[in-house]
CSV table of C-alpha atoms and ligand atoms in Angstrom, one decimal:
chain,number,residue,atom,x,y,z
A,1,MET,CA,15.0,1.9,14.1
A,2,SER,CA,11.9,-0.3,15.5
A,3,ASN,CA,11.9,-4.4,15.9
A,4,ASP,CA,9.6,-4.1,13.3
A,5,GLY,CA,11.5,-3.2,10.8
A,6,PHE,CA,10.8,0.7,9.7
A,7,ASP,CA,11.5,4.0,11.7
A,8,LYS,CA,8.4,4.2,13.3
A,9,GLU,CA,9.2,8.2,14.9
A,10,ALA,CA,9.9,8.5,10.9
A,11,PHE,CA,6.0,7.3,10.2
A,12,ARG,CA,4.6,9.0,12.4
A,13,LYS,CA,5.8,13.0,11.4
A,14,LEU,CA,4.9,11.4,7.5
A,15,GLU,CA,1.5,10.6,8.7
A,16,HIS,CA,1.7,13.9,10.7
A,17,ASP,CA,3.0,16.1,8.0
A,18,GLY,CA,0.2,14.5,5.4
A,19,TRP,CA,-3.2,15.0,7.5
A,20,ASN,CA,-2.5,18.2,8.6
A,21,SER,CA,-1.8,19.8,5.4
A,22,LEU,CA,-4.5,17.9,3.3
A,23,SER,CA,-7.0,18.3,6.2
A,24,ALA,CA,-9.7,20.5,4.2
A,25,GLY,CA,-8.5,17.6,0.6
A,26,TYR,CA,-9.6,15.1,2.9
A,27,HIS,CA,-12.8,16.1,4.3
A,28,ASP,CA,-14.0,17.0,0.7
A,29,HIS,CA,-13.1,13.5,-0.5
A,30,TRP,CA,-13.2,10.9,1.9
A,31,GLN,CA,-16.2,11.6,3.3
A,32,LEU,CA,-18.9,10.1,1.2
A,33,VAL,CA,-16.4,6.7,1.7
A,34,THR,CA,-15.7,6.8,5.5
A,35,THR,CA,-19.2,7.6,7.0
A,36,GLN,CA,-20.6,4.5,4.9
A,37,ILE,CA,-19.1,2.5,8.1
A,38,VAL,CA,-20.0,4.7,10.5
A,39,PRO,CA,-23.7,3.1,11.6
A,40,ALA,CA,-22.5,-0.2,11.6
A,41,LEU,CA,-19.7,0.9,14.3
A,42,LEU,CA,-22.1,2.5,16.0
A,43,GLU,CA,-24.4,0.1,16.1
A,44,ARG,CA,-22.0,-2.8,16.7
A,45,THR,CA,-20.6,-1.3,19.7
A,46,ALA,CA,-24.0,-0.1,21.0
A,47,VAL,CA,-22.9,3.6,21.0
A,48,GLY,CA,-26.8,5.3,22.6
A,49,ALA,CA,-27.3,8.1,24.7
A,50,GLY,CA,-25.6,8.3,28.3
A,51,CYS,CA,-22.7,6.8,26.7
A,52,GLN,CA,-19.1,7.9,27.5
A,53,VAL,CA,-17.2,7.8,23.8
A,54,LEU,CA,-13.8,7.7,22.2
A,55,ASP,CA,-13.0,8.0,18.8
A,56,VAL,CA,-9.2,8.0,17.9
A,57,ALA,CA,-7.8,9.3,15.1
A,58,SER,CA,-11.2,11.2,14.5
A,59,GLY,CA,-10.0,12.9,11.5
A,60,PRO,CA,-12.7,15.9,10.3
A,61,GLY,CA,-14.5,13.8,13.1
A,62,TYR,CA,-17.4,11.6,10.9
A,63,ALA,CA,-17.8,8.8,13.9
A,64,ALA,CA,-17.7,11.1,17.0
A,65,GLY,CA,-19.8,13.5,15.2
A,66,ALA,CA,-22.5,10.2,15.4
A,67,ALA,CA,-21.8,9.2,18.6
A,68,ALA,CA,-22.9,13.0,20.1
A,69,ALA,CA,-26.1,13.1,17.9
A,70,LEU,CA,-27.1,9.6,19.5
A,71,GLY,CA,-26.3,11.9,22.8
A,72,ALA,CA,-23.4,10.3,23.8
A,73,THR,CA,-21.3,12.2,25.2
A,74,ALA,CA,-18.3,12.2,22.3
A,75,THR,CA,-14.6,13.2,22.4
A,76,GLY,CA,-12.4,12.8,19.5
A,77,ILE,CA,-8.8,12.7,19.4
A,78,ASP,CA,-6.2,12.9,16.6
A,79,LEU,CA,-2.9,13.9,16.0
A,80,ALA,CA,-2.8,16.2,12.8
A,81,GLU,CA,-3.8,20.3,14.5
A,82,ASN,CA,-6.3,20.6,11.2
A,83,MET,CA,-7.9,18.1,11.0
A,84,GLN,CA,-8.9,18.7,15.4
A,85,ALA,CA,-9.7,22.7,13.9
A,86,LEU,CA,-11.7,20.1,11.1
A,87,ALA,CA,-13.7,18.1,13.9
A,88,ALA,CA,-14.2,20.9,16.2
A,89,ALA,CA,-15.8,23.1,13.6
A,90,ASN,CA,-17.9,20.6,12.1
A,91,PHE,CA,-19.4,18.8,15.2
A,92,PRO,CA,-19.8,21.3,17.9
A,93,ALA,CA,-21.6,18.7,19.4
A,94,ALA,CA,-18.5,16.8,20.2
A,95,SER,CA,-15.2,17.5,21.7
A,96,PHE,CA,-11.9,17.0,20.2
A,97,ARG,CA,-9.3,17.4,21.3
A,98,LEU,CA,-4.8,16.7,19.8
A,99,GLY,CA,-2.9,13.6,20.9
A,100,ASP,CA,-1.2,10.0,19.7
A,101,ALA,CA,-3.1,7.0,20.0
A,102,GLU,CA,-0.1,4.9,21.3
A,103,ASP,CA,-0.6,7.5,24.2
A,104,LEU,CA,-3.7,8.6,25.2
A,105,PRO,CA,-4.1,11.0,27.5
A,106,PHE,CA,-7.0,9.7,29.6
A,107,GLU,CA,-7.5,8.1,32.8
A,108,THR,CA,-8.0,4.3,33.1
A,109,GLY,CA,-11.3,2.9,32.5
A,110,SER,CA,-12.4,7.0,31.1
A,111,PHE,CA,-15.4,5.0,28.0
A,112,ASP,CA,-17.8,3.0,27.5
A,113,VAL,CA,-16.7,2.7,23.6
A,114,VAL,CA,-14.0,3.6,21.9
A,115,THR,CA,-14.5,3.7,18.2
A,116,ILE,CA,-11.5,4.0,15.3
A,117,ASN,CA,-12.5,4.8,12.1
A,118,PHE,CA,-9.3,3.4,9.5
A,119,GLY,CA,-7.2,5.0,11.9
A,120,VAL,CA,-5.4,0.9,13.2
A,121,LEU,CA,-3.1,1.1,9.4
A,122,HIS,CA,-1.7,4.5,9.8
A,123,PHE,CA,-0.3,4.1,13.4
A,124,PRO,CA,3.2,3.4,13.6
A,125,ASP,CA,2.5,0.9,16.1
A,126,ALA,CA,-0.8,-0.8,15.9
A,127,ASP,CA,0.0,-3.9,18.9
A,128,LYS,CA,0.1,-0.4,21.5
A,129,ALA,CA,-2.8,1.9,19.9
A,130,LEU,CA,-4.9,-0.9,20.6
A,131,ALA,CA,-3.5,-2.1,23.6
A,132,GLU,CA,-4.4,2.3,24.7
A,133,THR,CA,-8.1,1.5,23.5
A,134,PHE,CA,-8.3,-1.2,26.2
A,135,ARG,CA,-7.0,0.3,29.0
A,136,VAL,CA,-8.7,3.5,28.5
A,137,LEU,CA,-11.7,1.6,28.7
A,138,LYS,CA,-14.5,1.1,31.2
A,139,PRO,CA,-15.0,-2.8,32.4
A,140,GLY,CA,-17.2,-4.8,29.4
A,141,GLY,CA,-16.1,-1.4,27.7
A,142,ARG,CA,-16.5,-2.5,23.4
A,143,LEU,CA,-13.7,-1.5,21.3
A,144,GLY,CA,-15.2,-1.2,17.5
A,145,PHE,CA,-11.8,-0.5,14.2
A,146,THR,CA,-12.1,0.0,10.6
A,147,ALA,CA,-10.2,-1.0,8.3
A,148,TRP,CA,-10.0,-1.3,4.2
A,149,GLN,CA,-9.2,-4.6,2.3
A,150,GLY,CA,-7.7,-5.1,-0.5
A,151,PRO,CA,-5.4,-5.7,-2.4
A,152,GLU,CA,-7.3,-6.8,-4.8
A,153,ASN,CA,-11.0,-5.8,-5.8
A,154,CYS,CA,-10.4,-2.2,-4.2
A,155,ALA,CA,-9.2,1.1,-5.4
A,156,LEU,CA,-6.3,1.0,-3.5
A,157,GLY,CA,-5.0,-1.9,-4.9
A,158,MET,CA,-5.5,-0.8,-8.3
A,159,ALA,CA,-3.7,2.6,-7.4
A,160,MET,CA,-0.7,0.7,-6.3
A,161,ASP,CA,-0.7,-1.4,-9.3
A,162,ALA,CA,-0.7,1.2,-11.6
A,163,ILE,CA,2.3,2.6,-9.6
A,164,ALA,CA,4.5,-0.1,-9.9
A,165,GLN,CA,3.6,-0.6,-12.8
A,166,GLU,CA,4.1,2.2,-14.4
A,167,GLY,CA,6.4,3.9,-12.0
A,168,THR,CA,7.7,2.7,-9.1
A,169,VAL,CA,7.5,1.6,-5.1
A,170,ARG,CA,10.5,1.7,-4.0
A,171,VAL,CA,11.5,5.3,-3.3
A,172,ASP,CA,13.2,7.0,-0.3
A,173,LEU,CA,9.9,7.1,1.9
A,174,PRO,CA,9.8,5.9,5.4
A,175,LYS,CA,8.6,2.6,5.9
A,176,GLY,CA,4.8,2.3,7.9
A,177,THR,CA,2.0,-0.2,9.3
A,178,PRO,CA,1.6,-2.4,6.4
A,179,VAL,CA,-1.6,-0.4,5.0
A,180,PHE,CA,-3.8,-3.8,4.7
A,181,ARG,CA,-2.6,-5.8,7.9
A,182,PHE,CA,-5.7,-5.3,9.5
A,183,ALA,CA,-8.5,-7.2,6.3
A,184,ASP,CA,-7.2,-10.3,7.8
A,185,HIS,CA,-10.0,-11.1,10.7
A,186,GLY,CA,-7.7,-14.0,11.8
A,187,GLU,CA,-4.9,-11.2,12.7
A,188,CYS,CA,-7.4,-8.8,14.1
A,189,ALA,CA,-8.4,-11.9,16.4
A,190,SER,CA,-4.3,-12.9,17.5
A,191,VAL,CA,-3.8,-8.6,18.2
A,192,LEU,CA,-6.8,-8.4,20.6
A,193,GLY,CA,-6.9,-11.9,21.9
A,194,ALA,CA,-3.7,-10.5,23.2
A,195,ILE,CA,-4.1,-7.3,24.7
A,196,GLY,CA,-7.3,-9.1,26.4
A,197,PHE,CA,-10.3,-8.1,24.6
A,198,THR,CA,-12.7,-11.0,24.3
A,199,GLU,CA,-16.4,-11.2,22.1
A,200,ILE,CA,-13.9,-10.5,19.2
A,201,ALA,CA,-15.8,-10.9,15.6
A,202,SER,CA,-14.9,-9.3,12.7
A,203,THR,CA,-17.3,-8.4,9.7
A,204,ASP,CA,-17.0,-7.6,5.6
A,205,ILE,CA,-18.1,-4.7,4.8
A,206,MET,CA,-18.5,-3.4,0.6
A,207,LEU,CA,-17.7,-0.2,0.6
A,208,THR,CA,-18.7,2.5,-2.8
A,209,TRP,CA,-15.8,5.7,-3.4
A,210,SER,CA,-17.3,7.6,-5.6
A,211,LEU,CA,-16.0,9.5,-8.2
A,212,PRO,CA,-17.6,12.3,-11.4
A,213,ARG,CA,-14.8,10.3,-13.5
A,214,PRO,CA,-12.3,7.7,-14.0
A,215,ASP,CA,-9.3,10.0,-14.9
A,216,LEU,CA,-9.3,11.3,-11.5
A,217,LEU,CA,-8.1,8.5,-9.0
A,218,MET,CA,-4.8,10.2,-9.3
A,219,GLU,CA,-5.3,13.8,-9.0
A,220,THR,CA,-8.0,12.4,-6.0
A,221,LEU,CA,-5.4,10.9,-4.0
A,222,ARG,CA,-2.8,13.2,-4.5
A,223,GLN,CA,-5.5,15.6,-2.4
A,224,ALA,CA,-6.8,13.0,0.1
A,225,THR,CA,-4.0,11.3,1.5
A,226,ALA,CA,-1.1,10.5,3.6
A,227,ARG,CA,1.3,8.4,2.6
A,228,THR,CA,-0.3,7.3,-1.1
A,229,SER,CA,0.5,11.5,-1.5
A,230,ALA,CA,4.0,10.8,-0.7
A,231,LEU,CA,4.7,8.0,-2.7
A,232,LEU,CA,2.8,9.8,-6.0
A,233,GLY,CA,5.1,13.1,-4.6
A,234,ALA,CA,8.7,10.6,-4.9
A,235,GLN,CA,7.6,9.5,-8.6
A,236,ASP,CA,9.5,10.8,-10.9
A,237,PRO,CA,7.4,13.8,-12.8
A,238,ALA,CA,7.6,11.9,-16.5
A,239,ASP,CA,6.5,8.6,-15.2
A,240,LEU,CA,3.5,10.4,-14.5
A,241,PRO,CA,1.3,10.5,-17.3
A,242,ALA,CA,1.5,6.8,-17.3
A,243,ILE,CA,1.0,6.4,-13.8
A,244,LYS,CA,-3.1,8.5,-14.0
A,245,ALA,CA,-3.1,6.9,-17.8
A,246,ALA,CA,-2.8,3.3,-16.0
A,247,MET,CA,-5.3,4.4,-13.0
A,248,THR,CA,-8.0,5.7,-15.2
A,249,GLU,CA,-7.4,2.6,-17.6
A,250,ALA,CA,-8.6,0.6,-14.4
A,251,CYS,CA,-11.6,2.8,-13.1
A,252,LYS,CA,-12.8,2.7,-16.5
A,253,PRO,CA,-15.2,-0.7,-15.8
A,254,PHE,CA,-16.5,1.6,-13.0
A,255,ASP,CA,-18.0,4.1,-14.9
A,256,ASN,CA,-21.8,3.8,-15.4
A,257,GLY,CA,-21.6,7.3,-17.0
A,258,THR,CA,-22.4,9.3,-14.5
A,259,THR,CA,-19.9,8.0,-11.5
A,260,THR,CA,-16.9,6.0,-11.4
A,261,ASP,CA,-18.2,4.3,-8.3
A,262,LEU,CA,-14.9,2.1,-7.0
A,263,PRO,CA,-14.5,-1.3,-4.4
A,264,MET,CA,-13.3,0.0,-1.1
A,265,PRO,CA,-14.1,-3.0,0.5
A,266,ALA,CA,-13.5,-3.1,4.6
A,267,VAL,CA,-13.5,-4.7,7.8
A,268,LEU,CA,-15.1,-3.7,11.5
A,269,THR,CA,-13.8,-5.8,13.4
A,270,VAL,CA,-15.0,-5.3,17.8
A,271,GLY,CA,-14.0,-6.9,21.1
A,272,THR,CA,-15.1,-6.3,24.6
A,273,LYS,CA,-12.9,-5.0,27.6
A,274,PRO,CA,-14.0,-8.2,30.7
B,301,SAM,C1,-7.5,8.4,7.1
B,301,SAM,S1,-7.9,9.1,8.5
B,301,SAM,C2,-9.2,9.2,9.3
B,301,SAM,C3,-10.2,9.9,9.3
B,301,SAM,C4,-11.3,9.3,10.3
B,301,SAM,N1,-11.5,8.2,11.4
B,301,SAM,C5,-12.5,8.7,9.3
B,301,SAM,O1,-13.6,8.2,9.0
B,301,SAM,O2,-12.9,9.6,8.2
B,301,SAM,C6,-6.4,8.7,9.5
B,301,SAM,C7,-6.6,10.1,10.3
B,301,SAM,O3,-5.8,9.1,11.7
B,301,SAM,C8,-5.2,10.5,11.9
B,301,SAM,N2,-3.4,10.1,13.3
B,301,SAM,C9,-2.4,9.2,12.3
B,301,SAM,N3,-2.0,8.7,12.8
B,301,SAM,C10,-1.8,8.7,14.3
B,301,SAM,C11,-1.8,8.7,15.9
B,301,SAM,N4,-0.7,7.7,15.8
B,301,SAM,N5,-2.5,8.6,16.5
B,301,SAM,C12,-3.5,9.8,16.8
B,301,SAM,N6,-4.2,10.1,14.9
B,301,SAM,C13,-3.2,10.0,14.2
B,301,SAM,C14,-4.2,11.6,10.8
B,301,SAM,O4,-4.2,12.9,11.6
B,301,SAM,C15,-6.3,11.2,10.1
B,301,SAM,O5,-6.5,12.2,11.0
């Protein structure tokens, strides 16, 4: 048990196993959401031709692939074997390795830029992982990471509300890093400042998750997330129809007859290694 009050190795295993088994579903359902912020992430960290870029928790490879397309030498690293294989197939111009964000297999001072796109909330020890990014950056190097805002006005918050209302969030699953910890600009500044980063700034950016219909949120979460999928899998099957109905009702105000455009507010935080 860690001093944060949860079992880090159990959480790491939940994350690894979840993303490993749902990598294809994640790629199908999330790429149109998480890629929306990649241009801002690369622009705010000044990625360009000749930069050495590391993308941590690279998943299907979107940020590393986009950095390589700008002429950077891009490397992605991820805990899940199937994510690494998917990224390598998606973006042959970048290279992808298996590894843990909390123990990066790179020399100190190797990279001009480190990015983490919606990865920090998945690390058992996010502070340790952010300190690792500081270590592997060159002096003057830049970190950029993104996280979800919520739970208000956010599709993830709507889903959690429906589960709490019609099912239960008190299930026997490993606890983990709070999903919305890095939504708070002050928390981001405090964590990065303690590590030694300077020029720290956070910006709110609204993303949209477009589903074909309002009744698809629950099934999509089951096919394409680690923690929420496990939470849904732990519900009493008898409660699932009511949970789905509650999610559908919450999604309806965002349906325009063609698509259901759910709000996914995000925060982009940058810092520099002096
Ligand atoms: C929500 S996905 C983000 C994927 C991608 N960055 C994107 O922009 O869509 C989270 C990723 O974090 C990876 N991950 C979880 N824990 C990790 C860890 N401790 N070290 C490295 N990667 C990890 C998962 O395997 C998964 O690919």
